[in-house]
CSV table of C-alpha atoms in Angstrom, one decimal:
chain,number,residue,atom,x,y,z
A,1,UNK,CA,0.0,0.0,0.0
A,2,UNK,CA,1.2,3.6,-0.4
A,3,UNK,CA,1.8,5.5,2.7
A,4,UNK,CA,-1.4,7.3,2.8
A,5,UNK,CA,-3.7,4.8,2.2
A,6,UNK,CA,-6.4,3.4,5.0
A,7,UNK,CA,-7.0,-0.1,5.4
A,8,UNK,CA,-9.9,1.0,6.8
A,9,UNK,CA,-10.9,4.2,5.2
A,10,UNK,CA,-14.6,2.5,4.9
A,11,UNK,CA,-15.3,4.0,8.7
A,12,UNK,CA,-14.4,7.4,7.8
A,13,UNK,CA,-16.8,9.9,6.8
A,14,UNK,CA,-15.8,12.4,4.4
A,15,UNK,CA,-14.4,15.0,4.1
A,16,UNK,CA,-12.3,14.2,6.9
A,17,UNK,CA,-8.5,15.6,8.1
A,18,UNK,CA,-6.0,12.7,8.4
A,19,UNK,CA,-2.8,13.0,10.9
A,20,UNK,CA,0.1,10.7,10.1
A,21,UNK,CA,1.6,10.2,13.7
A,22,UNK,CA,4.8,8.6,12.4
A,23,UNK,CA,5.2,11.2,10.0
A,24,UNK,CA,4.6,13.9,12.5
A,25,UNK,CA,7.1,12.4,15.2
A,26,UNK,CA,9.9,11.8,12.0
A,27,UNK,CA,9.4,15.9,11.4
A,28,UNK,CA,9.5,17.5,15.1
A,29,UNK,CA,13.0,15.1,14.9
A,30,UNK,CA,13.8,16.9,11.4
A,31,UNK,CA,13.4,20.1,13.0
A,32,UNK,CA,15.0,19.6,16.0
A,33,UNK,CA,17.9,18.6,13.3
A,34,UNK,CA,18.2,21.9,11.9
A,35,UNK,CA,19.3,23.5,15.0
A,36,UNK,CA,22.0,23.4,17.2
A,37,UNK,CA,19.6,23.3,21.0
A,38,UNK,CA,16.7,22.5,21.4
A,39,UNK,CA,16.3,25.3,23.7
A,40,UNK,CA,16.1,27.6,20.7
A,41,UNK,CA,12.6,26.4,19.3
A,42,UNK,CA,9.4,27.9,19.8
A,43,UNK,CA,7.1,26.2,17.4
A,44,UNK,CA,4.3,28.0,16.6
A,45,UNK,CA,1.0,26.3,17.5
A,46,UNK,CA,-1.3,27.7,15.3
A,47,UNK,CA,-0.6,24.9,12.9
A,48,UNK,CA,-1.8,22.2,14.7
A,49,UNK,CA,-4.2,23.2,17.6
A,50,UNK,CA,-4.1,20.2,18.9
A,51,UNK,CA,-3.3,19.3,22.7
A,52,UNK,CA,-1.5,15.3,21.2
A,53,UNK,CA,0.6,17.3,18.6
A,54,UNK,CA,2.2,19.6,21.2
A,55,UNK,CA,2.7,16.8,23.7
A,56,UNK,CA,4.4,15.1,21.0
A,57,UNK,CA,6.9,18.0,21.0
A,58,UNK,CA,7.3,18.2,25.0
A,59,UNK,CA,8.1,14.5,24.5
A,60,UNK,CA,10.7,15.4,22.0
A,61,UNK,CA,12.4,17.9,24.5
A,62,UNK,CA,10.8,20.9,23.1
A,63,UNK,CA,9.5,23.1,25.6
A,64,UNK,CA,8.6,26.4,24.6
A,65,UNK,CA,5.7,27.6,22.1
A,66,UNK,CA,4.4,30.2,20.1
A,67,UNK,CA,0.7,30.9,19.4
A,68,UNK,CA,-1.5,33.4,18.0
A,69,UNK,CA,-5.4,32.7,20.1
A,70,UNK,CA,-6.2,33.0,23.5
A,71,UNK,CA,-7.4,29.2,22.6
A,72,UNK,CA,-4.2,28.3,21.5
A,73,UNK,CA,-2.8,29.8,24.2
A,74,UNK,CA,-5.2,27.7,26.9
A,75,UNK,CA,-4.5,24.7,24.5
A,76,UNK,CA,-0.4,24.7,25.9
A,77,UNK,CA,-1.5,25.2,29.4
A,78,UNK,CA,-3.8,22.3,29.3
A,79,UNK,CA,-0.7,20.0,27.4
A,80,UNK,CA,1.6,21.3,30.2
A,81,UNK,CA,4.0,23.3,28.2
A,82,UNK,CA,6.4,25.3,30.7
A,83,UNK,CA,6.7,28.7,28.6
A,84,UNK,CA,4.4,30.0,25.9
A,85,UNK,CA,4.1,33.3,24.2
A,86,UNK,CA,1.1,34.9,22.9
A,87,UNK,CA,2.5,37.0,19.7
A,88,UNK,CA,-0.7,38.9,19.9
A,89,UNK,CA,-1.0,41.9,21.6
A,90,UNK,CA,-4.1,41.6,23.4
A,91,UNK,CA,-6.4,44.7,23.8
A,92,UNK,CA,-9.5,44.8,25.5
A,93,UNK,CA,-11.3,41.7,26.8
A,94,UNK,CA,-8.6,39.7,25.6
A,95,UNK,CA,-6.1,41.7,28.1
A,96,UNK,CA,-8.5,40.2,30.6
A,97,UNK,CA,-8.9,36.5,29.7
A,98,UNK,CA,-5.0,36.6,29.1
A,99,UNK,CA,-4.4,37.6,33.3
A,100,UNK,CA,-7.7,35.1,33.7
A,101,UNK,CA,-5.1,32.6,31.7
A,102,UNK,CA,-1.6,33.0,33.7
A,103,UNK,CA,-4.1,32.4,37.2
A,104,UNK,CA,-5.3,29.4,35.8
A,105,UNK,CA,-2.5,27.6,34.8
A,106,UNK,CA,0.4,28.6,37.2
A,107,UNK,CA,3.0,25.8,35.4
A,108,UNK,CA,3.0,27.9,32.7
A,109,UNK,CA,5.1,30.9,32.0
A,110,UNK,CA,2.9,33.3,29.8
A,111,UNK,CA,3.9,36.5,27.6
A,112,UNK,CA,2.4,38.2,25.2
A,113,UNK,CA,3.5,41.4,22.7
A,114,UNK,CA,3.2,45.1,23.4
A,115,UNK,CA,4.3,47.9,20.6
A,116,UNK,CA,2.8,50.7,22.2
A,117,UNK,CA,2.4,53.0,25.3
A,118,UNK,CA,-1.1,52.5,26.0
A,119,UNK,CA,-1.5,48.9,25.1
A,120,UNK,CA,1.4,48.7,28.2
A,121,UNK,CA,-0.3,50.9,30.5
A,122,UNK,CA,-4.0,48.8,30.1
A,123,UNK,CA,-1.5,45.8,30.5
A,124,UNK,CA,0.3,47.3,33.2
A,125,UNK,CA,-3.5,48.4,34.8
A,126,UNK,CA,-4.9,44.8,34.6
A,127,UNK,CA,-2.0,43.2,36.0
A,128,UNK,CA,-1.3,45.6,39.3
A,129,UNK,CA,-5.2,44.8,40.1
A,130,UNK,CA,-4.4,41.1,39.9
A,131,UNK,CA,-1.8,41.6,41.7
A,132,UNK,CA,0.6,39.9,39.0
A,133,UNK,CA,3.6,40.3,37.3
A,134,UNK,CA,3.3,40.0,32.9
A,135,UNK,CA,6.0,39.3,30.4
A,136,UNK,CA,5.7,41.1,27.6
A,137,UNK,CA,8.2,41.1,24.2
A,138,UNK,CA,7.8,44.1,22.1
A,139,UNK,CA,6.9,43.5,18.8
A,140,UNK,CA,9.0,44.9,16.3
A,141,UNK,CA,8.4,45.5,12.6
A,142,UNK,CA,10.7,44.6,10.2
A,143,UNK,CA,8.6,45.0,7.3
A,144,UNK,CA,5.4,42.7,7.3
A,145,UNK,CA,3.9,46.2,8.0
A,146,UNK,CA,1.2,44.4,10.1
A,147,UNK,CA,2.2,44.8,13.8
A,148,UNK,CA,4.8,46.7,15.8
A,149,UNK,CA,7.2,49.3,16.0
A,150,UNK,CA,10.1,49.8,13.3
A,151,UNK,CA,13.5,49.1,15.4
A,152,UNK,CA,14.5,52.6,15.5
A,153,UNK,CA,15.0,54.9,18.3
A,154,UNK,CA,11.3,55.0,19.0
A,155,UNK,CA,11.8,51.0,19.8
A,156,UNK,CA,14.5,51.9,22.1
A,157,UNK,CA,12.9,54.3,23.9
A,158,UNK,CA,9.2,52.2,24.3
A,159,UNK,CA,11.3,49.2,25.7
A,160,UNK,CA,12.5,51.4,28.0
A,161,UNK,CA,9.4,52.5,29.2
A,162,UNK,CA,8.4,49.5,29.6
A,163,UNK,CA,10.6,48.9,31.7
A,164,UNK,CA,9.5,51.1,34.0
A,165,UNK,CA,6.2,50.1,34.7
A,166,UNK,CA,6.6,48.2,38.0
A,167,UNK,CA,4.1,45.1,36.8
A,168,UNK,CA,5.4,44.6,33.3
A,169,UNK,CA,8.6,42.6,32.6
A,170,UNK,CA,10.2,43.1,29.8
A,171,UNK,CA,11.6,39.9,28.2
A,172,UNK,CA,12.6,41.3,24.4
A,173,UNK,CA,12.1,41.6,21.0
A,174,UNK,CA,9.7,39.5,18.4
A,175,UNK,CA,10.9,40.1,14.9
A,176,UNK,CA,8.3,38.3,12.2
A,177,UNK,CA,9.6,38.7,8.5
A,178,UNK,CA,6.4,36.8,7.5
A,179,UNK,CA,6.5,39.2,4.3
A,180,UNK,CA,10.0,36.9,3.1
A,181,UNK,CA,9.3,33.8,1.7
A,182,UNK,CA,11.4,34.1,-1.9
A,183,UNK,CA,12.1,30.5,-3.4
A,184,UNK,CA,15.6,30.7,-3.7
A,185,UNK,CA,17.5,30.5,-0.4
A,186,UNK,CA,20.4,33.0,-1.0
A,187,UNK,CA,17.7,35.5,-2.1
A,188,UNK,CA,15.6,34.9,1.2
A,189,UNK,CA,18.7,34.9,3.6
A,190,UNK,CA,19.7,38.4,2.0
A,191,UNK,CA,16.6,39.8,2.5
A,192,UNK,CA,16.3,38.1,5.8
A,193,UNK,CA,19.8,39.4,6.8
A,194,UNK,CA,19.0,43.0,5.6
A,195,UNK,CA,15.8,43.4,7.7
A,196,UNK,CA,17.4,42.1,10.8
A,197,UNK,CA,20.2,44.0,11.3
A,198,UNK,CA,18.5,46.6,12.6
A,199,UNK,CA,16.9,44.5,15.3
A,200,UNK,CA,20.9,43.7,16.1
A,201,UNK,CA,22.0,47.4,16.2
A,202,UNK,CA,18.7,47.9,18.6
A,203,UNK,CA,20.0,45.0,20.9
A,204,UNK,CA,22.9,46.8,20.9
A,205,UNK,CA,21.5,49.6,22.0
A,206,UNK,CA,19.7,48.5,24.6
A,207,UNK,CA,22.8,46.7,25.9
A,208,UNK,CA,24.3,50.0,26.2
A,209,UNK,CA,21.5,51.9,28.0
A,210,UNK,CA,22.3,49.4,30.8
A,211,UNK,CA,19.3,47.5,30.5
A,212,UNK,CA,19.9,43.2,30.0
A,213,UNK,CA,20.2,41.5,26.9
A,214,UNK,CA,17.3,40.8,25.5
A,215,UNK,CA,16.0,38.0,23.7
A,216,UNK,CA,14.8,37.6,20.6
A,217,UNK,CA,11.9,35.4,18.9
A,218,UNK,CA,12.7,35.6,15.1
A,219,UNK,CA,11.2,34.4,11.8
A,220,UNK,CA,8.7,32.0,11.0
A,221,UNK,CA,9.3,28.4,8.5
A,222,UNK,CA,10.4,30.8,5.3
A,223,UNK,CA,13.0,32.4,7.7
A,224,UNK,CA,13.8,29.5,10.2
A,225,UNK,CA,16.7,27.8,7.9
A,226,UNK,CA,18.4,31.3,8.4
A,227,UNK,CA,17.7,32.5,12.3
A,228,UNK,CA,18.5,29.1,13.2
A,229,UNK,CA,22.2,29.5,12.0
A,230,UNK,CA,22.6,32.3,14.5
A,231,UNK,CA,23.2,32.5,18.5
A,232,UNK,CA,20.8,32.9,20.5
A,233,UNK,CA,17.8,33.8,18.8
A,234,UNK,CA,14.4,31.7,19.3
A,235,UNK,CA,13.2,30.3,15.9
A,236,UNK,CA,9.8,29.9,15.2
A,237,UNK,CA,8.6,27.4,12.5
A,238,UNK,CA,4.9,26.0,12.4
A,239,UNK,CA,4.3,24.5,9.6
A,240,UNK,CA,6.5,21.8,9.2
A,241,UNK,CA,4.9,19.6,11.8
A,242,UNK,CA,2.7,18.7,9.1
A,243,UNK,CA,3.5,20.4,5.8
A,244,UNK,CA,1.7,21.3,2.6
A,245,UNK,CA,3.0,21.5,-0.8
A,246,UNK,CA,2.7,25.8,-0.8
A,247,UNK,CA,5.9,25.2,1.1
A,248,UNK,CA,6.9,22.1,-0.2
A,249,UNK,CA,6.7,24.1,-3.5
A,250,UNK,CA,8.7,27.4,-2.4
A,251,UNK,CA,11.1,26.2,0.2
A,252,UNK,CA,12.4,23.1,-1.8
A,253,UNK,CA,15.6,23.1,0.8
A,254,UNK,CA,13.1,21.9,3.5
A,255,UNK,CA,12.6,18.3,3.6
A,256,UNK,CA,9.8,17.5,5.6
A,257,UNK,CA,7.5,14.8,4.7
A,258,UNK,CA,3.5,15.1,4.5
A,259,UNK,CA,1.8,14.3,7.2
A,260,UNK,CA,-1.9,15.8,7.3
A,261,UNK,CA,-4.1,14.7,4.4
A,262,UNK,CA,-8.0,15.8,3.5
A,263,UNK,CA,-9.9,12.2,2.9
A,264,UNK,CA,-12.7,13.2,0.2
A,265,UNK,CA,-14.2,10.9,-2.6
A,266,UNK,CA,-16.1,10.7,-5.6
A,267,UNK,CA,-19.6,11.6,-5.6
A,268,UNK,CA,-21.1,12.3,-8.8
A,269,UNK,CA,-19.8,11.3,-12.4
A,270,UNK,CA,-20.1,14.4,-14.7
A,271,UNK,CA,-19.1,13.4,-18.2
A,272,UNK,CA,-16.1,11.1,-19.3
A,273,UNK,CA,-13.8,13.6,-17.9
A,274,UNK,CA,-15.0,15.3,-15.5
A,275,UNK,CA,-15.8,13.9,-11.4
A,276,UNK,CA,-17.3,16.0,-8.3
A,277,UNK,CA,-15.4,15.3,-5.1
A,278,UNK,CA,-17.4,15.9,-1.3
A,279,UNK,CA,-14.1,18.4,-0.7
A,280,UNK,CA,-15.6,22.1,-1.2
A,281,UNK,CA,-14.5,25.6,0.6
A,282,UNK,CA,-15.8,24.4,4.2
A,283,UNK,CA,-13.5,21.5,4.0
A,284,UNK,CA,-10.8,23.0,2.5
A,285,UNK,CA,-8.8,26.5,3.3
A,286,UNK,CA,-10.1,29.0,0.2
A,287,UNK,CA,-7.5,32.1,0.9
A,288,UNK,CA,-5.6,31.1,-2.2
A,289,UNK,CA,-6.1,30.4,-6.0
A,290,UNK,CA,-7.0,27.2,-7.3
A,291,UNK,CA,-5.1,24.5,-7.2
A,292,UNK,CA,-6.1,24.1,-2.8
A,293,UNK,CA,-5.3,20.6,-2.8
A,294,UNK,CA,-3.6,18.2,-5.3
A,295,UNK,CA,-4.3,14.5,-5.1
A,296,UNK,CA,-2.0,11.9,-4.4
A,297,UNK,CA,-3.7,9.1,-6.1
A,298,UNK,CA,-6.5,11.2,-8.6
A,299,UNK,CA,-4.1,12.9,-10.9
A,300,UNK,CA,-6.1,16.0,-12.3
A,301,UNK,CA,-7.1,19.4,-12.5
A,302,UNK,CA,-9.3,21.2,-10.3
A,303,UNK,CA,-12.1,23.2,-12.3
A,304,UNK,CA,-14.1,24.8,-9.5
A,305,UNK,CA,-15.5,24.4,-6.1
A,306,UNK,CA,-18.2,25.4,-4.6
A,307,UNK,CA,-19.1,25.2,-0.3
A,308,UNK,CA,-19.2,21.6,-0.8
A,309,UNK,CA,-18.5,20.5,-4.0
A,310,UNK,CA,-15.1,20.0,-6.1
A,311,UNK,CA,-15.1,19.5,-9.6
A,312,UNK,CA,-11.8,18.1,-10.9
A,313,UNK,CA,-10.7,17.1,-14.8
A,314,UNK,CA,-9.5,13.4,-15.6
A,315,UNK,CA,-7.9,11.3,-17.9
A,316,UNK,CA,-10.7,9.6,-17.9
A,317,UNK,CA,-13.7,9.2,-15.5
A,318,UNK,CA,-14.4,5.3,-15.6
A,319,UNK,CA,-10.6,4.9,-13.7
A,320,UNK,CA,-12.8,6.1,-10.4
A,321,UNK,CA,-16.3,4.9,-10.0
A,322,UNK,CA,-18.5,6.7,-7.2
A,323,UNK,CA,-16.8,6.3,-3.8
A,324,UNK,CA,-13.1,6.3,-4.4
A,325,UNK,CA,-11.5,7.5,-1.7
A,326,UNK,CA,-9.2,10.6,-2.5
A,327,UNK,CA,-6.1,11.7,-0.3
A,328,UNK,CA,-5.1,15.5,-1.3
A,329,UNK,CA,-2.4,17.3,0.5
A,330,UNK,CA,-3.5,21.0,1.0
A,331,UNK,CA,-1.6,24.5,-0.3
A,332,UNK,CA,-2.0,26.0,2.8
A,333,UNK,CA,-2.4,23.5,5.8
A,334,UNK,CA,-2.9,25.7,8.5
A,335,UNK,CA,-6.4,27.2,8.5
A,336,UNK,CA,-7.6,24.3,6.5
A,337,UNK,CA,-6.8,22.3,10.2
A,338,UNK,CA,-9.0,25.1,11.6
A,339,UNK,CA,-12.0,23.8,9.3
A,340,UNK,CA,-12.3,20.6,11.3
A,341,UNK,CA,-13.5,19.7,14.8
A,342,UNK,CA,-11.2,16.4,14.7
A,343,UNK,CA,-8.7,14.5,12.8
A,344,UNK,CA,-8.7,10.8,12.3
A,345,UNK,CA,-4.9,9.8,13.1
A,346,UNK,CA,-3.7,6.9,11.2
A,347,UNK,CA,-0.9,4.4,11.6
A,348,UNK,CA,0.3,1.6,9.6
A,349,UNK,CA,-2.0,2.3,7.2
A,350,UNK,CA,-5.2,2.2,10.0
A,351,UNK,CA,-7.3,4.9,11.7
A,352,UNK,CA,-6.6,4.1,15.4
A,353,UNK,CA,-7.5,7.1,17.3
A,354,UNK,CA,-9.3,10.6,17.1
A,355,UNK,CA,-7.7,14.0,18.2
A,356,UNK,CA,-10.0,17.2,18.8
A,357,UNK,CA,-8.8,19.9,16.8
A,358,UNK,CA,-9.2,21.9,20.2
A,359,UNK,CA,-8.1,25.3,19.3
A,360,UNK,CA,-10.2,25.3,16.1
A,361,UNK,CA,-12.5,27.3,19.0
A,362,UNK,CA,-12.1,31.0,19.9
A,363,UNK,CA,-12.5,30.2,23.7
A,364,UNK,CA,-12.3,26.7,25.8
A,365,UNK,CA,-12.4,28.1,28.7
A,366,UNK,CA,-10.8,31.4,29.5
């Protein structure tokens, strides 16, 4: 049998998200390759959302994560995970559930991002009434021009602030250069280099105002190959604990294997060419272009999709009859994780266990 195929795909509905345990265990140990400690990786949750993947990591020695929800957040005190960061800056009722978050799960060390004065004072409000102390990173921007402050003087001078507020403790700097993702490696670690060094010369300076060195969560799975070759910094790669074939496609110098897969299957027969797959936008992430998926065993070419309905072009229809089981690896795995309340997790070819895609949810609890 190939790899991806169930022995007993007949007891899964469709669509449905597949996890490939072995897969998954063989790329946290890829990743934990392509660094020199362990210490240095924060994987990035939002990926996953799921309470077995990150205890696979803790199992591999990985300790610290990255995530972008409150949910996520809850999600890594729930696995057990010693020290999490929120890259989020929460405002409003989120700046409450986040000090409702760090009193319910004490084993966890919590921080989240700040990049201006009167997201620190709320911060700095909410935690003196709970009588707690919050780490905080400033978020710096580098050019995804989404969040944070440009490392310029103005950084210097907002981390020192921050600094001064008695129940805010400064930890560092997170740098995302989310906005780098060129194909070719020695383009990408020029670029890379180039929007970093600024974010070195502000370390520097912060050094030098007498304040402690201060850590620095870099890059995402574009960047990672180049952050992980330097000192200290904390890398930050999400992806790769399952893969897609976006990345597969554009970072060909990254060698992790596939292991989530969308289960679909034929439906309807249109003509001699053309069959309608069960896979349609609710089962399947629809941010980018066509091709979404590609299928590992239905060669083809999608021709549209509707919310639940794909309609793909083949060589020739009659090759697969109503209820062939399809196995499609996504272009953008992430959020198409997000579209399921559970994945079926397969190994040795057999479903043997359900996980709750737990973080799919704006709120479990806080």
């Amino acid at each position: 049998m190939n790899w991806f195929e169930l022995k007993n795909a007949a007891q899964v509905d469709s669509p449905a998200l597949i996890i490939y345990k072995d897969r998954v265990i063989e790329n946290i140990n890829k990743v934990k390759g392509m660094i020199d400690n362990v210490s240095r990786l924060r994987p990035h949750v939002k990926t996953n959302k799921m309470t077995e993947v990150v205890q696979l990591m803790m199992g591999a020695g990985i300790n610290k994560f990255k995530c972008a929800t409150i949910a996520e957040a809850e999600m890594t005190g729930l696995a057990g995970a010693a020290d999490v960061l929120l890259a989020y800056q929460p405002v409003g009722p989120k700046a409450v559930r986040f000090l409702e978050l760090i009193q319910k799960y004490p084993g966890t060390q919590f921080s989240c991002l700040v990049d201006n004065r009167e997201s620190a004072n709320d911060l700095q409000e909410l935690a003196k009434q709970s009588g707690r102390h919050v780490k905080v990173y400033m978020d710096i921007n580098v050019g995804m021009n989404r969040t944070g402050i440009k490392p310029d003087h103005g950084a210097l001078g907002l981390y020192q602030y921050v600094h001064s507020l008695e129940n805010l403790l400064p930890v560092g700097f997170h740098v995302y250069d989310g906005h780098i993702h060129d194909t070719d490696l020695a383009i990408r670690k020029q670029k890379c280099d180039q929007a970093y060094e600024p974010v070195v010369n502000l370390v520097a300076d912060v050094v030098a105002s007498g304040l402690p060195v201060p850590l620095v969560v870099a890059g995402g799975t574009p960047t990672f190959p180049i952050h992980s070759q330097r000192r200290r910094e904390e890398c930050s790669p999400g992806t790769f604990v399952f893969w897609d074939f976006g990345y597969a496609r554009n970072l060909p110098e990254q060698q992790f294997d596939y292991a989530a897969l969308v289960l679909s299957r034929v439906i309807s027969h249109i003509d001699d060419q053309l069959i309608c797959l069960d896979l349609g936008h609710k089962s399947i992430a629809a941010e980018n272009p066509q091709p979404r998926v590609e299928f590992l065993n239905i060669p083809g070419t999608v021709i549209s999709q509707s919310e639940e309905h794909l309609v793909l072009k083949v060589a020739s229809a009659a090759d697969y009859p109503v209820g062939t089981v399809a196995y499609g690896v996504t272009l953008h795995i992430c959020p198409t994780v997000a579209l399921y309340e559970k994945a079926y997790v397969a190994e040795n070819n057999d479903v043997t266990a359900t996980w709750k895609v737990i973080a799919r949810d704006r709120q479990i609890i806080v």
